[in-house]
C-alpha positions as a Markdown table, in Angstrom:
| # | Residue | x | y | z |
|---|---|---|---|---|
| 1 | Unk | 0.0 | 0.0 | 0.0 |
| 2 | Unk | 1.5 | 3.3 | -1.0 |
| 3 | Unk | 1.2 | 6.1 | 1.7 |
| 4 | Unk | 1.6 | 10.0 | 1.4 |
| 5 | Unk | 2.9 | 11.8 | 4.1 |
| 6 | Unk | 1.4 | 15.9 | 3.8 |
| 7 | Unk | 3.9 | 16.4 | 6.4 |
| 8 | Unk | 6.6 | 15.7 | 4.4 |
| 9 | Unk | 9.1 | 17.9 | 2.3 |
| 10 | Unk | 9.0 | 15.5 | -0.4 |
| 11 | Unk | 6.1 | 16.5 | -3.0 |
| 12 | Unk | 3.4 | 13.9 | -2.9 |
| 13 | Unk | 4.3 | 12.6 | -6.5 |
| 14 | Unk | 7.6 | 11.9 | -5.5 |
| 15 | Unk | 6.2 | 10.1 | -3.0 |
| 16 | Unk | 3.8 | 7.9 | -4.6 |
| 17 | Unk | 6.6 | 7.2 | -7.7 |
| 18 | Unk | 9.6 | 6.1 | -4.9 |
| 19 | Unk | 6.9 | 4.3 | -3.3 |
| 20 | Unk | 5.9 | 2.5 | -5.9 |
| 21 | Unk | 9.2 | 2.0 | -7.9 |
| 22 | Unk | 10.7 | 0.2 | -4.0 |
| 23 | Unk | 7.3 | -2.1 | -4.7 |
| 24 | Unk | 8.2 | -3.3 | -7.6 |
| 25 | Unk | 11.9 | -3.7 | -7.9 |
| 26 | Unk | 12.0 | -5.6 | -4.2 |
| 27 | Unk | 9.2 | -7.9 | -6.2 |
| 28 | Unk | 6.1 | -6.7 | -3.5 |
| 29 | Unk | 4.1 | -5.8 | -6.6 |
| 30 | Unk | 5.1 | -8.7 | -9.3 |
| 31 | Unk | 5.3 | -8.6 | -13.3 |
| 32 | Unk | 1.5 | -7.7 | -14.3 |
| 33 | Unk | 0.4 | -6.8 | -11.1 |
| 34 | Unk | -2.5 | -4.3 | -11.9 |
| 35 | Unk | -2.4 | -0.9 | -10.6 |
| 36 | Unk | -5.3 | 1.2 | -9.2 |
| 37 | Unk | -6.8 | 3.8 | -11.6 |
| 38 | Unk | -5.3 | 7.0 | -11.1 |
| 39 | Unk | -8.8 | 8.4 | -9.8 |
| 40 | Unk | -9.4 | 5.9 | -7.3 |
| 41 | Unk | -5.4 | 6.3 | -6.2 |
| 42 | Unk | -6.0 | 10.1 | -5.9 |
| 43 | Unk | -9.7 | 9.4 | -4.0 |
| 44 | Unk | -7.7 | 6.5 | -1.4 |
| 45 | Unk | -4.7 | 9.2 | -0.6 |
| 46 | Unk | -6.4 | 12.0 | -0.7 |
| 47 | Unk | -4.5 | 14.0 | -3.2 |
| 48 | Unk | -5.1 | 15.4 | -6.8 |
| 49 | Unk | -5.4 | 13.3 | -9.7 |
| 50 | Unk | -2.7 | 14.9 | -11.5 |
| 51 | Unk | -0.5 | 14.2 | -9.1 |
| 52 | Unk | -0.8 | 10.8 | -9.2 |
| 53 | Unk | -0.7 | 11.2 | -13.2 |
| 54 | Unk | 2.5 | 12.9 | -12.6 |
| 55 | Unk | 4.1 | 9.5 | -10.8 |
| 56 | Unk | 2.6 | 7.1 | -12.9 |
| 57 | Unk | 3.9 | 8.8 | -16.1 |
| 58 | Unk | 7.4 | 9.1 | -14.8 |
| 59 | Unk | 7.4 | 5.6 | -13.7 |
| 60 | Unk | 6.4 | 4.4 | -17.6 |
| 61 | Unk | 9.2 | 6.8 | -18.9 |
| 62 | Unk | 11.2 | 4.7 | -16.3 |
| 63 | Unk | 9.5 | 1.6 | -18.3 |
| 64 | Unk | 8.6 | 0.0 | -14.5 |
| 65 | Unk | 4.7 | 0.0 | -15.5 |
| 66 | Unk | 3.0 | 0.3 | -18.8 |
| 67 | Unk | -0.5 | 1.7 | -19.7 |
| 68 | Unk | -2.9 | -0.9 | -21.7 |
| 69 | Unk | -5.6 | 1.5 | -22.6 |
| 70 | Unk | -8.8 | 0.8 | -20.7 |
| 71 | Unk | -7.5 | -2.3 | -19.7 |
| 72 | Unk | -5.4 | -0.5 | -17.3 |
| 73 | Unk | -1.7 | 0.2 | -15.8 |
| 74 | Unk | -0.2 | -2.8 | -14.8 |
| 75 | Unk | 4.0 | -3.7 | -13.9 |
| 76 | Unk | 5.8 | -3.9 | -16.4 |
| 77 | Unk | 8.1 | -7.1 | -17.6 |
| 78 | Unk | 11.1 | -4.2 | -18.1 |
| 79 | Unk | 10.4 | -3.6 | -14.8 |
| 80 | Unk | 12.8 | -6.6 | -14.0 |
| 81 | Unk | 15.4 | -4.9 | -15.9 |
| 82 | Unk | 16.1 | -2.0 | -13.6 |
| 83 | Unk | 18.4 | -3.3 | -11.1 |
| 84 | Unk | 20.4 | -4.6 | -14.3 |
| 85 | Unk | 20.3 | -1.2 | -16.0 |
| 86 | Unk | 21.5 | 0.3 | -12.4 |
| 87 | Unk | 23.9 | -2.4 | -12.0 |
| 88 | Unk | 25.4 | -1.2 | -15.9 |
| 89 | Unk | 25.2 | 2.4 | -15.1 |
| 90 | Unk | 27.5 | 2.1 | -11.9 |
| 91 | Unk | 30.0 | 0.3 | -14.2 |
| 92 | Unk | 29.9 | 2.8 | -16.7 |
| 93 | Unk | 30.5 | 5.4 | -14.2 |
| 94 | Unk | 33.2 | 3.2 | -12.1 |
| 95 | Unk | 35.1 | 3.5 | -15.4 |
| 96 | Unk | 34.6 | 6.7 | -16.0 |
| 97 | Unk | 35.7 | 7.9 | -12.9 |
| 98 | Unk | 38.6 | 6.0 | -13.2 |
| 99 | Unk | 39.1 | 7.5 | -16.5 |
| 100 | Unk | 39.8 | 10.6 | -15.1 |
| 101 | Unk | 41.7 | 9.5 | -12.0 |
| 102 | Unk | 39.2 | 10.0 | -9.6 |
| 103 | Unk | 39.9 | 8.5 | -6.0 |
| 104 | Unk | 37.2 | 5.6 | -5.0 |
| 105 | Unk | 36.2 | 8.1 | -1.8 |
| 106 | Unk | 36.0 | 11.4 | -4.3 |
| 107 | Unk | 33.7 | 8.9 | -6.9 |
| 108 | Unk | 31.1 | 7.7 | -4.1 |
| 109 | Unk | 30.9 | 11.0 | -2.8 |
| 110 | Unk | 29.9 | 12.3 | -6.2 |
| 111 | Unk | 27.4 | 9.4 | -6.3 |
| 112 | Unk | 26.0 | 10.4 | -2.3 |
| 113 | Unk | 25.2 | 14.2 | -3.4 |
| 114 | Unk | 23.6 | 13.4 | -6.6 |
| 115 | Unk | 21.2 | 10.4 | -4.9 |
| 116 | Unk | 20.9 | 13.7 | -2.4 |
């Protein structure tokens, strides 16, 4: 179940994306696990619809779920591909780093202010 905190300094979209992007990549919500409608999302957290929009479309550019027309937004099979596309991102940028003679500590704390 995805929760918003009003509280919170992180926007409410932000929320709902991280929360459901940690759902699917630690395999809570599986490979064509249907999604609620954005509208009944929105109703159950109490926020506006286009704020939910707003986390569901960024989580399809991120090809984690997929929109099948009125049949729904489900998981997406790519989905399963993140932690490998992570996994080759961090190599490209190990090497990288290395490229240009950047120490190990200098690299990670490059990585630590951009994950913020």
């Amino acid at each position: 179940m995805i929760r918003v905190d009003p509280n919170s300094s992180i926007p409410p979209f932000e929320q709902v994306r991280t929360g459901y992007a940690a759902q699917i990549n630690d395999g809570t919500l599986p490979v064509g696990a249907k999604l609620p409608t954005v509208r009944k999302l929105a109703e159950d957290l109490g926020i506006a619809p286009n704020t939910v929009a707003k986390a569901y479309r960024e989580l399809e550019e991120a090809g984690l779920i997929e929109t099948r027309g009125r049949a729904g937004t489900f998981v997406s099979a790519v989905g399963d591909e993140s932690r490998e596309r992570a996994r080759q991102a961090a190599a490209d940028y190990a090497a990288l780093t290395r490229k240009l003679g950047l120490d190990r500590d200098e690299a990670k704390a490059i990585v630590d202010a951009a994950l913020g």
